PDB file of C-alpha atoms in Angstrom:
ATOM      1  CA  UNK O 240     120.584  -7.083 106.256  1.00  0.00           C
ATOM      2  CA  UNK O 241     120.147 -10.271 103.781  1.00  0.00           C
ATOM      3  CA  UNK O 242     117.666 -11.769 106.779  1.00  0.00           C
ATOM      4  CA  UNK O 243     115.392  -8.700 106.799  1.00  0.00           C
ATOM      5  CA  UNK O 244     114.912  -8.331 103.281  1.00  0.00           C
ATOM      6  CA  UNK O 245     114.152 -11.948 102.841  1.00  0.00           C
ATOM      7  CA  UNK O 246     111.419 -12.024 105.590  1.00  0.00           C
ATOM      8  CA  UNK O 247     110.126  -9.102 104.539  1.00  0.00           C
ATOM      9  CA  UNK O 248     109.653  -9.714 100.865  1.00  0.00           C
ATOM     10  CA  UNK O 249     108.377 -13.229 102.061  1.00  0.00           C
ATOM     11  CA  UNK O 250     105.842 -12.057 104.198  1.00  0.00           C
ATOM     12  CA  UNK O 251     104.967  -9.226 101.753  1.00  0.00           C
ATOM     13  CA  UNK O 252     104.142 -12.087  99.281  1.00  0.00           C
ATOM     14  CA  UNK O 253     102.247 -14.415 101.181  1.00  0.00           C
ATOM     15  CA  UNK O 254     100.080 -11.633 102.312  1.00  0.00           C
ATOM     16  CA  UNK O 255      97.988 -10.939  99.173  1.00  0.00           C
ATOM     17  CA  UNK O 256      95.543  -8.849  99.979  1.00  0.00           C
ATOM     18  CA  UNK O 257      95.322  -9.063 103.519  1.00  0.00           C
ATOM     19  CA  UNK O 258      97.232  -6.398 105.627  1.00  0.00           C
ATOM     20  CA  UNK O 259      98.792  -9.554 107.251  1.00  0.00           C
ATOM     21  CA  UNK O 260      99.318 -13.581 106.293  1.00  0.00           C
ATOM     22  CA  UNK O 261      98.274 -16.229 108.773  1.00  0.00           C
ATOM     23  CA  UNK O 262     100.510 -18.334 110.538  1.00  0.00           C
ATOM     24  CA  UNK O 263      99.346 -21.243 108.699  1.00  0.00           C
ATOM     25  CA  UNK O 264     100.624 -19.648 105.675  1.00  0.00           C
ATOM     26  CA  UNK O 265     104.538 -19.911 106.664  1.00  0.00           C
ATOM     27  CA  UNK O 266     106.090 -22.218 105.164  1.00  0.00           C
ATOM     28  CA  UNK O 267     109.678 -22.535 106.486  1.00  0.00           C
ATOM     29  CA  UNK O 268     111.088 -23.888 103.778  1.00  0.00           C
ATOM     30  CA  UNK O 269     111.079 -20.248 101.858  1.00  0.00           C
ATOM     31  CA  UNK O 270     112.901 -18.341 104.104  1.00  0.00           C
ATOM     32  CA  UNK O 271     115.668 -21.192 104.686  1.00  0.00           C
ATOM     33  CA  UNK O 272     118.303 -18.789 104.394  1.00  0.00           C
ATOM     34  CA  UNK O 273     117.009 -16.322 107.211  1.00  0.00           C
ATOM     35  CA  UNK O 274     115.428 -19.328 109.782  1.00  0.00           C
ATOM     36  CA  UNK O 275     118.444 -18.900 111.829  1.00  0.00           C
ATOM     37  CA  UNK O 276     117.878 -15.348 112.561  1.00  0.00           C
ATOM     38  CA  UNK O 277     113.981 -15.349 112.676  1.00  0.00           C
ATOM     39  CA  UNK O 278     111.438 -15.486 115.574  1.00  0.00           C
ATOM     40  CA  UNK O 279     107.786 -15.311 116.248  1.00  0.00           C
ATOM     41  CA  UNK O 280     106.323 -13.215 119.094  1.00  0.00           C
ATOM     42  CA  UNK O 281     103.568 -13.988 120.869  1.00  0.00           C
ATOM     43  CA  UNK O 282     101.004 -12.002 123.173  1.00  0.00           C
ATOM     44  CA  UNK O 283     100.983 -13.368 127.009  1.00  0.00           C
ATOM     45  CA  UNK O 284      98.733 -12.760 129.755  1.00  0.00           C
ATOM     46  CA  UNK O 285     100.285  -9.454 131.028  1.00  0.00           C
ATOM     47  CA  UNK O 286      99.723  -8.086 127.539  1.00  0.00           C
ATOM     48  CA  UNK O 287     103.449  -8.546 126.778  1.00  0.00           C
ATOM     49  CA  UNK O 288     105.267 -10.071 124.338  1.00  0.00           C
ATOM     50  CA  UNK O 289     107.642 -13.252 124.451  1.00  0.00           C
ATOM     51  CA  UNK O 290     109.252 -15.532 122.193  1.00  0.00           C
ATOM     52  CA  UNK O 291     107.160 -18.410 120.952  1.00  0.00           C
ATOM     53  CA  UNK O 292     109.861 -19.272 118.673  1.00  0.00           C
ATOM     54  CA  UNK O 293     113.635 -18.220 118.170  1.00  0.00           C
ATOM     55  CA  UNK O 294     116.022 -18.700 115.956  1.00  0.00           C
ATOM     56  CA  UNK O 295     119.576 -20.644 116.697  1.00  0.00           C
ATOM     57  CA  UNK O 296     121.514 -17.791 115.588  1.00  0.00           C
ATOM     58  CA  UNK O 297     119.789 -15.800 117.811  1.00  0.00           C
ATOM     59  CA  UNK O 298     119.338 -17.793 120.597  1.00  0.00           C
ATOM     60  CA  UNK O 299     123.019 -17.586 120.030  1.00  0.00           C
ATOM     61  CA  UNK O 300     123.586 -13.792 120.159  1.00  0.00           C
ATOM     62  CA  UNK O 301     122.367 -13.970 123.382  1.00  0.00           C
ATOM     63  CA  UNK O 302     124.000 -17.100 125.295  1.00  0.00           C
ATOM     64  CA  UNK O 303     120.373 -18.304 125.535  1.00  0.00           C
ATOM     65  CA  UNK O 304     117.121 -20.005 124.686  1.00  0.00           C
ATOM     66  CA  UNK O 305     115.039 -17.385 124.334  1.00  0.00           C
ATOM     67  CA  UNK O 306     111.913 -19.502 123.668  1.00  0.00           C
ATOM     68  CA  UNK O 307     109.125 -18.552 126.368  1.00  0.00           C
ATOM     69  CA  UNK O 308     111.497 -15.303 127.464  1.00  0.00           C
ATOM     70  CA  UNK O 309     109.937 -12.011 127.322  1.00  0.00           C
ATOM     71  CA  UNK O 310     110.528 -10.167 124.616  1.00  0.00           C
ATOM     72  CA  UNK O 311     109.351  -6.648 125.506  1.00  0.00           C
ATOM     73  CA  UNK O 312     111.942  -6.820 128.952  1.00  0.00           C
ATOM     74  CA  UNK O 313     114.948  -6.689 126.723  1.00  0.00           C
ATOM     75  CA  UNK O 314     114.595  -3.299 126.079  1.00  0.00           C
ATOM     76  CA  UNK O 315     116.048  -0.380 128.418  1.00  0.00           C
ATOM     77  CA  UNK O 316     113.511   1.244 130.828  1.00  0.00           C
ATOM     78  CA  UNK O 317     113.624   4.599 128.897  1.00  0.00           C
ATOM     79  CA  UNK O 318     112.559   2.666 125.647  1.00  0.00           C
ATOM     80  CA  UNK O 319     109.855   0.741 126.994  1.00  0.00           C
ATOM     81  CA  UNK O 320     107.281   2.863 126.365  1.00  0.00           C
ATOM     82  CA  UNK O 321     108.288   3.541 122.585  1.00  0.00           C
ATOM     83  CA  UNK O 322     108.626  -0.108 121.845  1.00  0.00           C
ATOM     84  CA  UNK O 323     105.129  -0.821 123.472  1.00  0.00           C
ATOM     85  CA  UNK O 324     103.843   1.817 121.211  1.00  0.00           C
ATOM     86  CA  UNK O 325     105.934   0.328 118.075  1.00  0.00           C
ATOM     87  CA  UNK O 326     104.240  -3.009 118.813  1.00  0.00           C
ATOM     88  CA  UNK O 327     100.584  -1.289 118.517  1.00  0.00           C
ATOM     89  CA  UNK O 328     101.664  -0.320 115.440  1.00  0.00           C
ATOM     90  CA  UNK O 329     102.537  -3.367 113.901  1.00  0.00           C
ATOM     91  CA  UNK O 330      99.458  -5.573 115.915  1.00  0.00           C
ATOM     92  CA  UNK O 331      96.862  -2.701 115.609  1.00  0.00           C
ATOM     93  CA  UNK O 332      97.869  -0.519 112.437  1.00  0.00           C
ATOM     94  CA  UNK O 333      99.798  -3.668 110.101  1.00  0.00           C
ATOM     95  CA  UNK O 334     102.609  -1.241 109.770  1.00  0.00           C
ATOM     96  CA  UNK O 335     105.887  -2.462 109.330  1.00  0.00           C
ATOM     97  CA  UNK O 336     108.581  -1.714 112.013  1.00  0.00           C
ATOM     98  CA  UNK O 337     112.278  -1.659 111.254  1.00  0.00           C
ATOM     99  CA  UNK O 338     114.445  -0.816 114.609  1.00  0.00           C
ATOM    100  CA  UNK O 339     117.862  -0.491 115.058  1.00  0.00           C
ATOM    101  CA  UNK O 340     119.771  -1.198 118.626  1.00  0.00           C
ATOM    102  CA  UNK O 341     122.460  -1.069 120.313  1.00  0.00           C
ATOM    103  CA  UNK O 342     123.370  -4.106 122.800  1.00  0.00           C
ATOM    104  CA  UNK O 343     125.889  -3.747 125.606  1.00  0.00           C
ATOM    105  CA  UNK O 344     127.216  -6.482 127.711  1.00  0.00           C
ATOM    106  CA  UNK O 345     128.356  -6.881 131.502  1.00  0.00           C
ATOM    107  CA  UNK O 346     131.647  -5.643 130.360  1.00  0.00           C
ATOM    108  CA  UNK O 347     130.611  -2.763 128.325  1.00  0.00           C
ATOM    109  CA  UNK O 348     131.067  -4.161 125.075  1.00  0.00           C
ATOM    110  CA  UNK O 349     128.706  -3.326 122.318  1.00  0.00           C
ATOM    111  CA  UNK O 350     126.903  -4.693 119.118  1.00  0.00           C
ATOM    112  CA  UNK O 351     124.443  -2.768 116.999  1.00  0.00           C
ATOM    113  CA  UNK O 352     121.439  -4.885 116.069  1.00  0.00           C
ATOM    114  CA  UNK O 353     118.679  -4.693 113.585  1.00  0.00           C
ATOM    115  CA  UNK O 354     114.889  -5.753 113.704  1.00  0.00           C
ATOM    116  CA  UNK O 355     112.396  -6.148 111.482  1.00  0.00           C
ATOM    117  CA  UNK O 356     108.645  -6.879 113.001  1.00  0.00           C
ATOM    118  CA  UNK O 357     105.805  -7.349 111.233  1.00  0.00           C
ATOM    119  CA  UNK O 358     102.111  -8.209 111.488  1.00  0.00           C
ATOM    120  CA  UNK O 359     100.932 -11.934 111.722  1.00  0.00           C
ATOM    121  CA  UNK O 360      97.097 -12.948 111.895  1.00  0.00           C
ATOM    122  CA  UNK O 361      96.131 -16.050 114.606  1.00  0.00           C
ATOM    123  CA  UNK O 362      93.032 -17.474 114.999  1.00  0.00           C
ATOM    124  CA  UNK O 363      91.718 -14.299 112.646  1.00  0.00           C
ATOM    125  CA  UNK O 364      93.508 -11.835 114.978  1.00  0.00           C
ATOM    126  CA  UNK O 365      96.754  -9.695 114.158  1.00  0.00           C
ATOM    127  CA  UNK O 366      97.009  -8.195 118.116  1.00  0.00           C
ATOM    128  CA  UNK O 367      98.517 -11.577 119.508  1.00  0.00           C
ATOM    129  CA  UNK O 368     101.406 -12.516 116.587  1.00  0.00           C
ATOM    130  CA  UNK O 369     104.639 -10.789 115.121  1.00  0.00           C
ATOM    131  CA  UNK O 370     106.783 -12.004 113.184  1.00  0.00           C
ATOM    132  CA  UNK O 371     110.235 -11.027 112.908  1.00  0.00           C
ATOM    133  CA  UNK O 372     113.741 -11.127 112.405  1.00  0.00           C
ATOM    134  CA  UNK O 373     117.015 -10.070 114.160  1.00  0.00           C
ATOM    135  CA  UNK O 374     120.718  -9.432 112.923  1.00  0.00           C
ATOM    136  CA  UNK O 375     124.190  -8.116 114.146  1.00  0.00           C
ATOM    137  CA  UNK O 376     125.178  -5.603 111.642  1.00  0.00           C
ATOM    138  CA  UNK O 377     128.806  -6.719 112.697  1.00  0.00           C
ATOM    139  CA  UNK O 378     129.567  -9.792 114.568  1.00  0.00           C
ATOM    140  CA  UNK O 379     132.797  -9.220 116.925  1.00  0.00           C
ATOM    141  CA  UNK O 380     134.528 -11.950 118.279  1.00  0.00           C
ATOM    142  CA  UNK O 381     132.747 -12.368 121.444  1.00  0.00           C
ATOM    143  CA  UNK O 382     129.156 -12.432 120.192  1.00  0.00           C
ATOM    144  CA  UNK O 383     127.723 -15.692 121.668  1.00  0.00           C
ATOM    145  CA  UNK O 384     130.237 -15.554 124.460  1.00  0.00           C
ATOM    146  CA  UNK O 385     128.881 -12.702 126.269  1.00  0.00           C
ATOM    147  CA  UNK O 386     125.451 -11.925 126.260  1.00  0.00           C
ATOM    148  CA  UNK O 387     123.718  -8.539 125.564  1.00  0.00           C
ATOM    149  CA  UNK O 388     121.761  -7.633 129.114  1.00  0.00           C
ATOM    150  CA  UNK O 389     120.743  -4.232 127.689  1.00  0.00           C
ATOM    151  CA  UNK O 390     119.042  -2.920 124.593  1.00  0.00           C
ATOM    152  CA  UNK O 391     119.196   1.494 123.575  1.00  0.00           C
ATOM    153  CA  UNK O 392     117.057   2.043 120.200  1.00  0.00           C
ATOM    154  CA  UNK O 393     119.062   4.178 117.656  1.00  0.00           C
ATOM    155  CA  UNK O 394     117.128   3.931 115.116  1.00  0.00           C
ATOM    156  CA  UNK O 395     113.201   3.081 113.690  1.00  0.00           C
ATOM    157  CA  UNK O 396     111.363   3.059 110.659  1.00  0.00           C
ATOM    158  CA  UNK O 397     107.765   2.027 110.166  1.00  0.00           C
ATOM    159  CA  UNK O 398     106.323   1.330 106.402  1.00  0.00           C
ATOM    160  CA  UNK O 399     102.962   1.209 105.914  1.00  0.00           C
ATOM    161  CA  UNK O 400     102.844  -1.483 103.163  1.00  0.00           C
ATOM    162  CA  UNK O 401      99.306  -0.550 101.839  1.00  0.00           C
ATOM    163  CA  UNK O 402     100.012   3.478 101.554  1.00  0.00           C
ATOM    164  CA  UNK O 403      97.190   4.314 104.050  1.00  0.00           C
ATOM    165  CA  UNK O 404      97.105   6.766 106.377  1.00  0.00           C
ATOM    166  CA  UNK O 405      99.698   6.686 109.012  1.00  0.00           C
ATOM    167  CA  UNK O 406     100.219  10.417 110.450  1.00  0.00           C
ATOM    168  CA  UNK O 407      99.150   9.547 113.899  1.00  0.00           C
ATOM    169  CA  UNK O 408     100.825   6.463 114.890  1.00  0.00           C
ATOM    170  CA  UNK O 409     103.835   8.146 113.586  1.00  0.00           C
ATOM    171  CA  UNK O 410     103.195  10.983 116.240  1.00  0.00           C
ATOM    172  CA  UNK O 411     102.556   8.797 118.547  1.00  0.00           C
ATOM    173  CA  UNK O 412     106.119   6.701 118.465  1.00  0.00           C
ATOM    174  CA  UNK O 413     108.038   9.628 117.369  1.00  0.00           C
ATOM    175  CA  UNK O 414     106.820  11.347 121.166  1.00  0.00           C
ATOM    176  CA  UNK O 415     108.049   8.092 122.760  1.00  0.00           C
ATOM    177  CA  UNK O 416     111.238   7.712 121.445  1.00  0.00           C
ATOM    178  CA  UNK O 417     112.591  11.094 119.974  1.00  0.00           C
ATOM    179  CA  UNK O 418     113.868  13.765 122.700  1.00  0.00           C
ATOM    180  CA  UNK O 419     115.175  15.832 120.917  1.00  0.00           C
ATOM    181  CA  UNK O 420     112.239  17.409 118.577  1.00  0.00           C
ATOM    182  CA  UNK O 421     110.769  20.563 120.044  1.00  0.00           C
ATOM    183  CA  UNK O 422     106.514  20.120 120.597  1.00  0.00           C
ATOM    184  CA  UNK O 423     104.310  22.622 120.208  1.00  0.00           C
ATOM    185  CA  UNK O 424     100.826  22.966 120.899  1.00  0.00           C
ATOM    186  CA  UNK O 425     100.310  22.503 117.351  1.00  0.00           C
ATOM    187  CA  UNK O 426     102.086  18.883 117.375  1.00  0.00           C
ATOM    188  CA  UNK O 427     105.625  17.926 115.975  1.00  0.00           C
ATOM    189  CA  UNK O 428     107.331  19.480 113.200  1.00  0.00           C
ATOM    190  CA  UNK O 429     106.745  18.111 109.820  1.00  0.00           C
ATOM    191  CA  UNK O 430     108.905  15.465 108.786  1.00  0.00           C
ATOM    192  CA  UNK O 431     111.843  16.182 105.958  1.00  0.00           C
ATOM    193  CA  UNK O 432     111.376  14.594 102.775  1.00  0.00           C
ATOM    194  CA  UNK O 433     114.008  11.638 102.431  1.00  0.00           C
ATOM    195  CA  UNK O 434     114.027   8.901 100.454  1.00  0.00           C
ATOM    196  CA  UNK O 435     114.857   5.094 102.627  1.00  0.00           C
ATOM    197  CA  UNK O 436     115.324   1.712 100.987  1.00  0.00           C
ATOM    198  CA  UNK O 437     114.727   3.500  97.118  1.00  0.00           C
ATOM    199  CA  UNK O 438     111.014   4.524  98.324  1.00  0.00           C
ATOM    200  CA  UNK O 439     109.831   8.778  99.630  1.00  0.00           C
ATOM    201  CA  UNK O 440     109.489   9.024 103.519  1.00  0.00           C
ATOM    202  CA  UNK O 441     109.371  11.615 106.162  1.00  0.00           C
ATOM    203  CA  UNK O 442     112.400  11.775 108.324  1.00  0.00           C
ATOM    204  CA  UNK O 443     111.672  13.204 112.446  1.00  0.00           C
ATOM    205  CA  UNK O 444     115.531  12.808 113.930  1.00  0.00           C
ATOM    206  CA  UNK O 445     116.215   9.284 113.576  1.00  0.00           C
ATOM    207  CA  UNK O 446     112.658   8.285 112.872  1.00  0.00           C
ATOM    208  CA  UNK O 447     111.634   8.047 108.755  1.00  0.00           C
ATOM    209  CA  UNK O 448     108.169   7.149 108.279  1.00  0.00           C
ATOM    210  CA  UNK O 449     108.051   5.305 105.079  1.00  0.00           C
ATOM    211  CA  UNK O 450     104.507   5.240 103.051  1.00  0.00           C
ATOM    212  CA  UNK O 451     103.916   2.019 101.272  1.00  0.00           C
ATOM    213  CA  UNK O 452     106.334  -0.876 100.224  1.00  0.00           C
ATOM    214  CA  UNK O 453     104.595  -2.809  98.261  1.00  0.00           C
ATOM    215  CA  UNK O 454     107.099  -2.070  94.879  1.00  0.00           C
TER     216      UNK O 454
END
């Protein structure tokens, strides 16, 4: 989606060296184009996320201001667990998450969404930040009439801009999220080689794990 790719090739910029830029860094008019869809996440005092900022677009999407709503109660019971972990892995490990979901309404009707969500350093700190954006791959008729009251992931990939190490956390999420992989005493199988967004990964069901992204 045009929005992810901007804020992620902005934020890959600004970064530098640094596994993540500060907020301070932003400056909004860069990402003009994708301000409408973004949003910054912010850690509260149940060690949740919520939305410190929004975007109108997507305040839109979902009939609401979203500003100072949780954002890790969106998601469906069943994926709460994998999105906590997902959210260690961007605050704790600077990896990149890209997530796709499905949203259904009160009257059944459903969008598929993507996310991107990546690290953001406060006050010297990456654990209480994310930065992100949101987008409808297709936007039916009633999107912004009836709001999305449930979120299914279908979908996730996590790049690990700087190439290091990122076996682990990948485990880790992929036993959150992914049902359908047999586990052995010996851990999960090994991914299949696939190539995502031009770049070599290692697909587990619908999980790639993409290594680097700096090119």
């Amino acid at each position: 989606m045009p929005s992810t790719k901007t804020l992620y090739t902005y934020w890959n910029t600004i970064r530098g060296s640094r596994s993540a830029p500060d907020r301070r860094d932003i400056d909004p008019t860069r990402i003009r184009e994708a301000l409408a869809n973004t949003f910054i996440l912010e850690l509260d005092g149940q060690d949740k996320f919520s939305f410190r900022l929004a975007g109108s677009h997507l305040c839109t999407s979902y009939c609401r201001e979203l500003k100072g709503r949780s954002f890790s109660a969106l998601w469906h019971d069943r994926d709460s667990d994998a999105m906590d972990t997902l959210l260690r892995a961007v605050t704790e490990d600077h990896a990149v998450a890209l997530v796709t979901f499905q949203g259904t309404t009160a009257l059944q009707t459903k969008v598929t969404f993507e996310t991107i969500l990546m690290p953001l350093r406060h006050n010297g700190s990456t654990h209480t930040r994310i930065l992100g954006a949101m987008s409808a791959l297709e936007e039916p008729y009633w999107l912004g009439v009836q709001p999305v009251l449930e979120q299914r992931i279908t979908g996730l990939r996590l790049i690990w801009p700087d190439e290091i190490a990122a076996e682990d956390t990948a485990r880790e999420v992929l036993a959150s999220v992914v049902n359908d992989v047999d586990f052995s005493q010996t851990g999960p199988r090994p991914g299949q080689p696939t190539t995502v967004y031009g770049r070599t990964a290692r697909r587990y069901a619908h999980l790639a794990v993409i290594d680097g992204g700096r090119n």
